[in-house]
Amino acid sequence: MGDNKKDALIEGMNLVFRNNLFKFGDTYWRQKSGTAMGTPPAPPYATIFYALHEDEMLPRWSQQIPFYKRFIDDVFGIWLTHEDP
């Protein structure tokens, strides 16, 4: 992806998250941090957020995490507290 496309994507996501409105009952609210659940950009945002953390966490703790699976923002893993289980 070229720099122009990346910049456009980042600017578009910033625009969406700065103007993240949702309805609760018969009132409307603006989400100040993160994204409101159920909005279309929420799953890709969660996927990117977790992927960035996984890139750092999984290699560092690979000996203690023999099993790790993720679907969007749901994680199931096994963490060993000792090197020799």
Coordinates of N, CA and C in Angstrom, one line a residue:
M1 N 0.9 -1.2 0.0 CA 0.0 0.0 0.0 C 0.9 1.2 0.0
G2 N 0.7 2.2 -0.9 CA 1.5 3.4 -1.0 C 1.2 4.3 0.2
D3 N 2.1 5.2 0.4 CA 2.0 6.2 1.5 C 0.7 7.0 1.4
N4 N 0.3 7.4 0.3 CA -0.9 8.1 0.1 C -2.1 7.4 0.6
K5 N -2.2 6.1 0.2 CA -3.3 5.2 0.7 C -3.2 5.0 2.2
K6 N -2.1 4.8 2.7 CA -1.9 4.6 4.2 C -2.4 5.9 4.9
D7 N -1.9 7.0 4.4 CA -2.3 8.3 5.0 C -3.8 8.5 5.0
A8 N -4.4 8.1 3.8 CA -5.9 8.3 3.7 C -6.6 7.3 4.6
L9 N -6.1 6.1 4.8 CA -6.7 5.2 5.7 C -6.6 5.6 7.1
I10 N -5.5 6.1 7.5 CA -5.3 6.6 8.9 C -6.2 7.8 9.2
E11 N -6.2 8.7 8.2 CA -7.1 9.9 8.4 C -8.5 9.5 8.4
G12 N -8.9 8.6 7.6 CA -10.3 8.1 7.7 C -10.7 7.5 9.0
M13 N -9.8 6.6 9.5 CA -10.0 6.0 10.8 C -10.1 7.1 11.9
N14 N -9.2 8.1 11.9 CA -9.2 9.1 12.9 C -10.5 9.9 12.8
L15 N -11.0 10.2 11.6 CA -12.3 10.8 11.4 C -13.4 10.0 12.1
V16 N -13.4 8.7 11.8 CA -14.5 7.9 12.3 C -14.4 7.8 13.9
F17 N -13.2 7.7 14.4 CA -13.1 7.5 15.9 C -13.3 8.9 16.6
R18 N -13.0 10.0 16.0 CA -13.3 11.3 16.6 C -14.8 11.6 16.6
N19 N -15.5 11.0 15.7 CA -17.0 11.3 15.5 C -17.8 10.0 15.8
N20 N -17.4 9.3 16.7 CA -18.0 8.0 17.0 C -19.3 8.2 17.9
L21 N -20.4 8.2 17.2 CA -21.7 8.4 17.9 C -22.5 7.1 18.0
F22 N -23.2 7.0 19.2 CA -24.1 5.9 19.3 C -25.3 6.3 20.1
K23 N -26.4 5.5 19.9 CA -27.6 5.8 20.5 C -27.8 4.9 21.7
F24 N -28.3 5.5 22.9 CA -28.6 4.7 24.1 C -30.0 5.2 24.5
G25 N -30.9 4.3 24.4 CA -32.3 4.7 24.7 C -32.7 5.6 23.6
D26 N -33.2 6.8 24.0 CA -33.6 7.8 23.1 C -32.7 9.0 23.1
T27 N -31.4 8.8 23.5 CA -30.4 9.8 23.5 C -29.2 9.4 22.7
Y28 N -28.5 10.4 22.2 CA -27.3 10.1 21.4 C -26.0 10.5 22.2
W29 N -25.0 9.8 22.1 CA -23.7 10.0 22.8 C -22.5 9.9 21.9
R30 N -21.5 10.6 22.2 CA -20.2 10.5 21.5 C -19.2 9.8 22.3
Q31 N -18.7 8.7 21.8 CA -17.7 7.9 22.5 C -16.4 8.7 22.5
K32 N -15.8 8.9 23.7 CA -14.6 9.7 23.8 C -13.3 8.9 23.7
S33 N -13.3 7.6 24.0 CA -12.1 6.8 23.9 C -12.5 5.5 23.3
G34 N -11.7 5.0 22.3 CA -12.0 3.7 21.7 C -13.1 3.8 20.7
T35 N -13.8 2.7 20.6 CA -15.0 2.7 19.7 C -16.2 2.1 20.3
A36 N -17.3 2.5 19.9 CA -18.6 2.0 20.5 C -18.8 0.5 19.9
M37 N -19.2 -0.4 20.8 CA -19.5 -1.7 20.4 C -20.6 -1.7 19.3
G38 N -20.5 -2.6 18.4 CA -21.5 -2.7 17.3 C -21.4 -1.8 16.2
T39 N -20.4 -0.9 16.2 CA -20.2 0.0 15.0 C -19.3 -0.8 14.0
P40 N -19.5 -0.5 12.7 CA -18.8 -1.2 11.7 C -17.2 -1.2 11.8
P41 N -16.6 -0.1 12.3 CA -15.1 -0.2 12.3 C -14.6 -0.9 13.6
A42 N -15.5 -1.3 14.5 CA -15.0 -1.9 15.8 C -14.2 -3.2 15.6
P43 N -14.7 -4.2 14.8 CA -13.9 -5.4 14.6 C -12.5 -5.2 14.0
P44 N -12.4 -4.5 12.9 CA -11.0 -4.3 12.4 C -10.1 -3.5 13.3
Y45 N -10.7 -2.6 14.1 CA -9.9 -1.8 15.1 C -9.4 -2.7 16.1
A46 N -10.3 -3.6 16.7 CA -9.9 -4.6 17.7 C -8.8 -5.5 17.1
T47 N -9.0 -6.0 15.9 CA -8.0 -6.9 15.3 C -6.6 -6.2 15.2
I48 N -6.6 -5.0 14.7 CA -5.3 -4.3 14.6 C -4.7 -4.1 16.0
F49 N -5.5 -3.7 17.0 CA -5.0 -3.4 18.3 C -4.3 -4.6 18.9
Y50 N -5.0 -5.8 18.8 CA -4.5 -7.0 19.4 C -3.3 -7.5 18.6
A51 N -3.3 -7.4 17.3 CA -2.2 -7.8 16.5 C -0.9 -7.1 16.9
L52 N -1.0 -5.8 17.1 CA 0.2 -5.0 17.5 C 0.8 -5.5 18.8
H53 N -0.1 -5.8 19.7 CA 0.4 -6.3 21.0 C 0.9 -7.8 20.9
E54 N 0.2 -8.6 20.1 CA 0.7 -9.9 19.9 C 2.1 -10.0 19.3
D55 N 2.4 -9.1 18.4 CA 3.7 -9.0 17.8 C 4.8 -8.8 18.8
E56 N 4.6 -8.2 19.9 CA 5.5 -8.0 21.0 C 5.5 -9.1 22.0
M57 N 4.2 -9.4 22.4 CA 4.0 -10.4 23.5 C 4.4 -11.8 23.2
L58 N 3.9 -12.3 22.1 CA 4.0 -13.7 21.8 C 5.5 -14.2 21.7
P59 N 6.3 -13.5 20.9 CA 7.7 -13.9 20.8 C 8.4 -13.9 22.2
R60 N 8.1 -12.9 23.0 CA 8.8 -12.7 24.3 C 8.4 -13.8 25.3
W61 N 7.1 -14.3 25.2 CA 6.6 -15.3 26.2 C 6.3 -16.6 25.6
S62 N 6.9 -16.9 24.4 CA 6.6 -18.1 23.7 C 6.8 -19.4 24.5
Q63 N 7.8 -19.4 25.4 CA 8.1 -20.6 26.2 C 7.0 -20.8 27.2
Q64 N 6.3 -19.8 27.7 CA 5.3 -19.9 28.7 C 3.9 -20.0 28.1
I65 N 3.7 -19.8 26.8 CA 2.4 -19.9 26.1 C 2.5 -20.9 25.0
P66 N 2.2 -22.2 25.4 CA 2.3 -23.3 24.4 C 1.0 -23.3 23.4
F67 N 0.0 -22.7 23.9 CA -1.3 -22.6 23.1 C -1.9 -21.3 23.2
Y68 N -2.2 -20.7 22.0 CA -2.8 -19.3 21.9 C -3.6 -19.2 20.7
K69 N -4.9 -18.9 20.8 CA -5.8 -18.7 19.7 C -6.6 -17.4 20.0
R70 N -6.8 -16.6 18.9 CA -7.6 -15.4 19.1 C -8.6 -15.3 17.9
F71 N -9.8 -14.8 18.2 CA -10.8 -14.4 17.2 C -11.2 -13.0 17.6
I72 N -10.8 -12.0 16.8 CA -11.1 -10.6 16.9 C -10.5 -10.2 18.3
D73 N -11.3 -10.0 19.3 CA -10.8 -9.6 20.7 C -11.1 -10.7 21.7
D74 N -11.4 -11.9 21.3 CA -11.5 -13.0 22.2 C -10.3 -13.9 22.2
V75 N -9.7 -14.2 23.3 CA -8.4 -14.9 23.3 C -8.6 -16.2 24.2
F76 N -8.1 -17.3 23.8 CA -7.9 -18.5 24.6 C -6.5 -18.9 24.6
G77 N -5.9 -19.1 25.7 CA -4.5 -19.5 25.7 C -4.2 -20.3 27.0
I78 N -3.1 -21.0 26.9 CA -2.6 -21.7 28.1 C -1.2 -21.1 28.5
W79 N -1.1 -20.7 29.7 CA 0.1 -20.0 30.3 C 0.7 -21.0 31.3
L80 N 1.9 -21.4 31.0 CA 2.6 -22.3 32.0 C 3.4 -21.4 33.0
T81 N 3.3 -21.7 34.3 CA 4.0 -21.0 35.3 C 5.4 -21.5 35.5
H82 N 5.7 -22.7 35.1 CA 7.1 -23.3 35.2 C 7.6 -23.7 33.9
E83 N 8.9 -23.7 33.7 CA 9.5 -24.1 32.4 C 9.2 -25.6 32.2
D84 N 9.2 -26.4 33.3 CA 9.0 -27.8 33.2 C 7.7 -28.2 33.8
P85 N 6.6 -28.3 33.0 CA 5.3 -28.6 33.5 C 5.2 -29.9 34.1

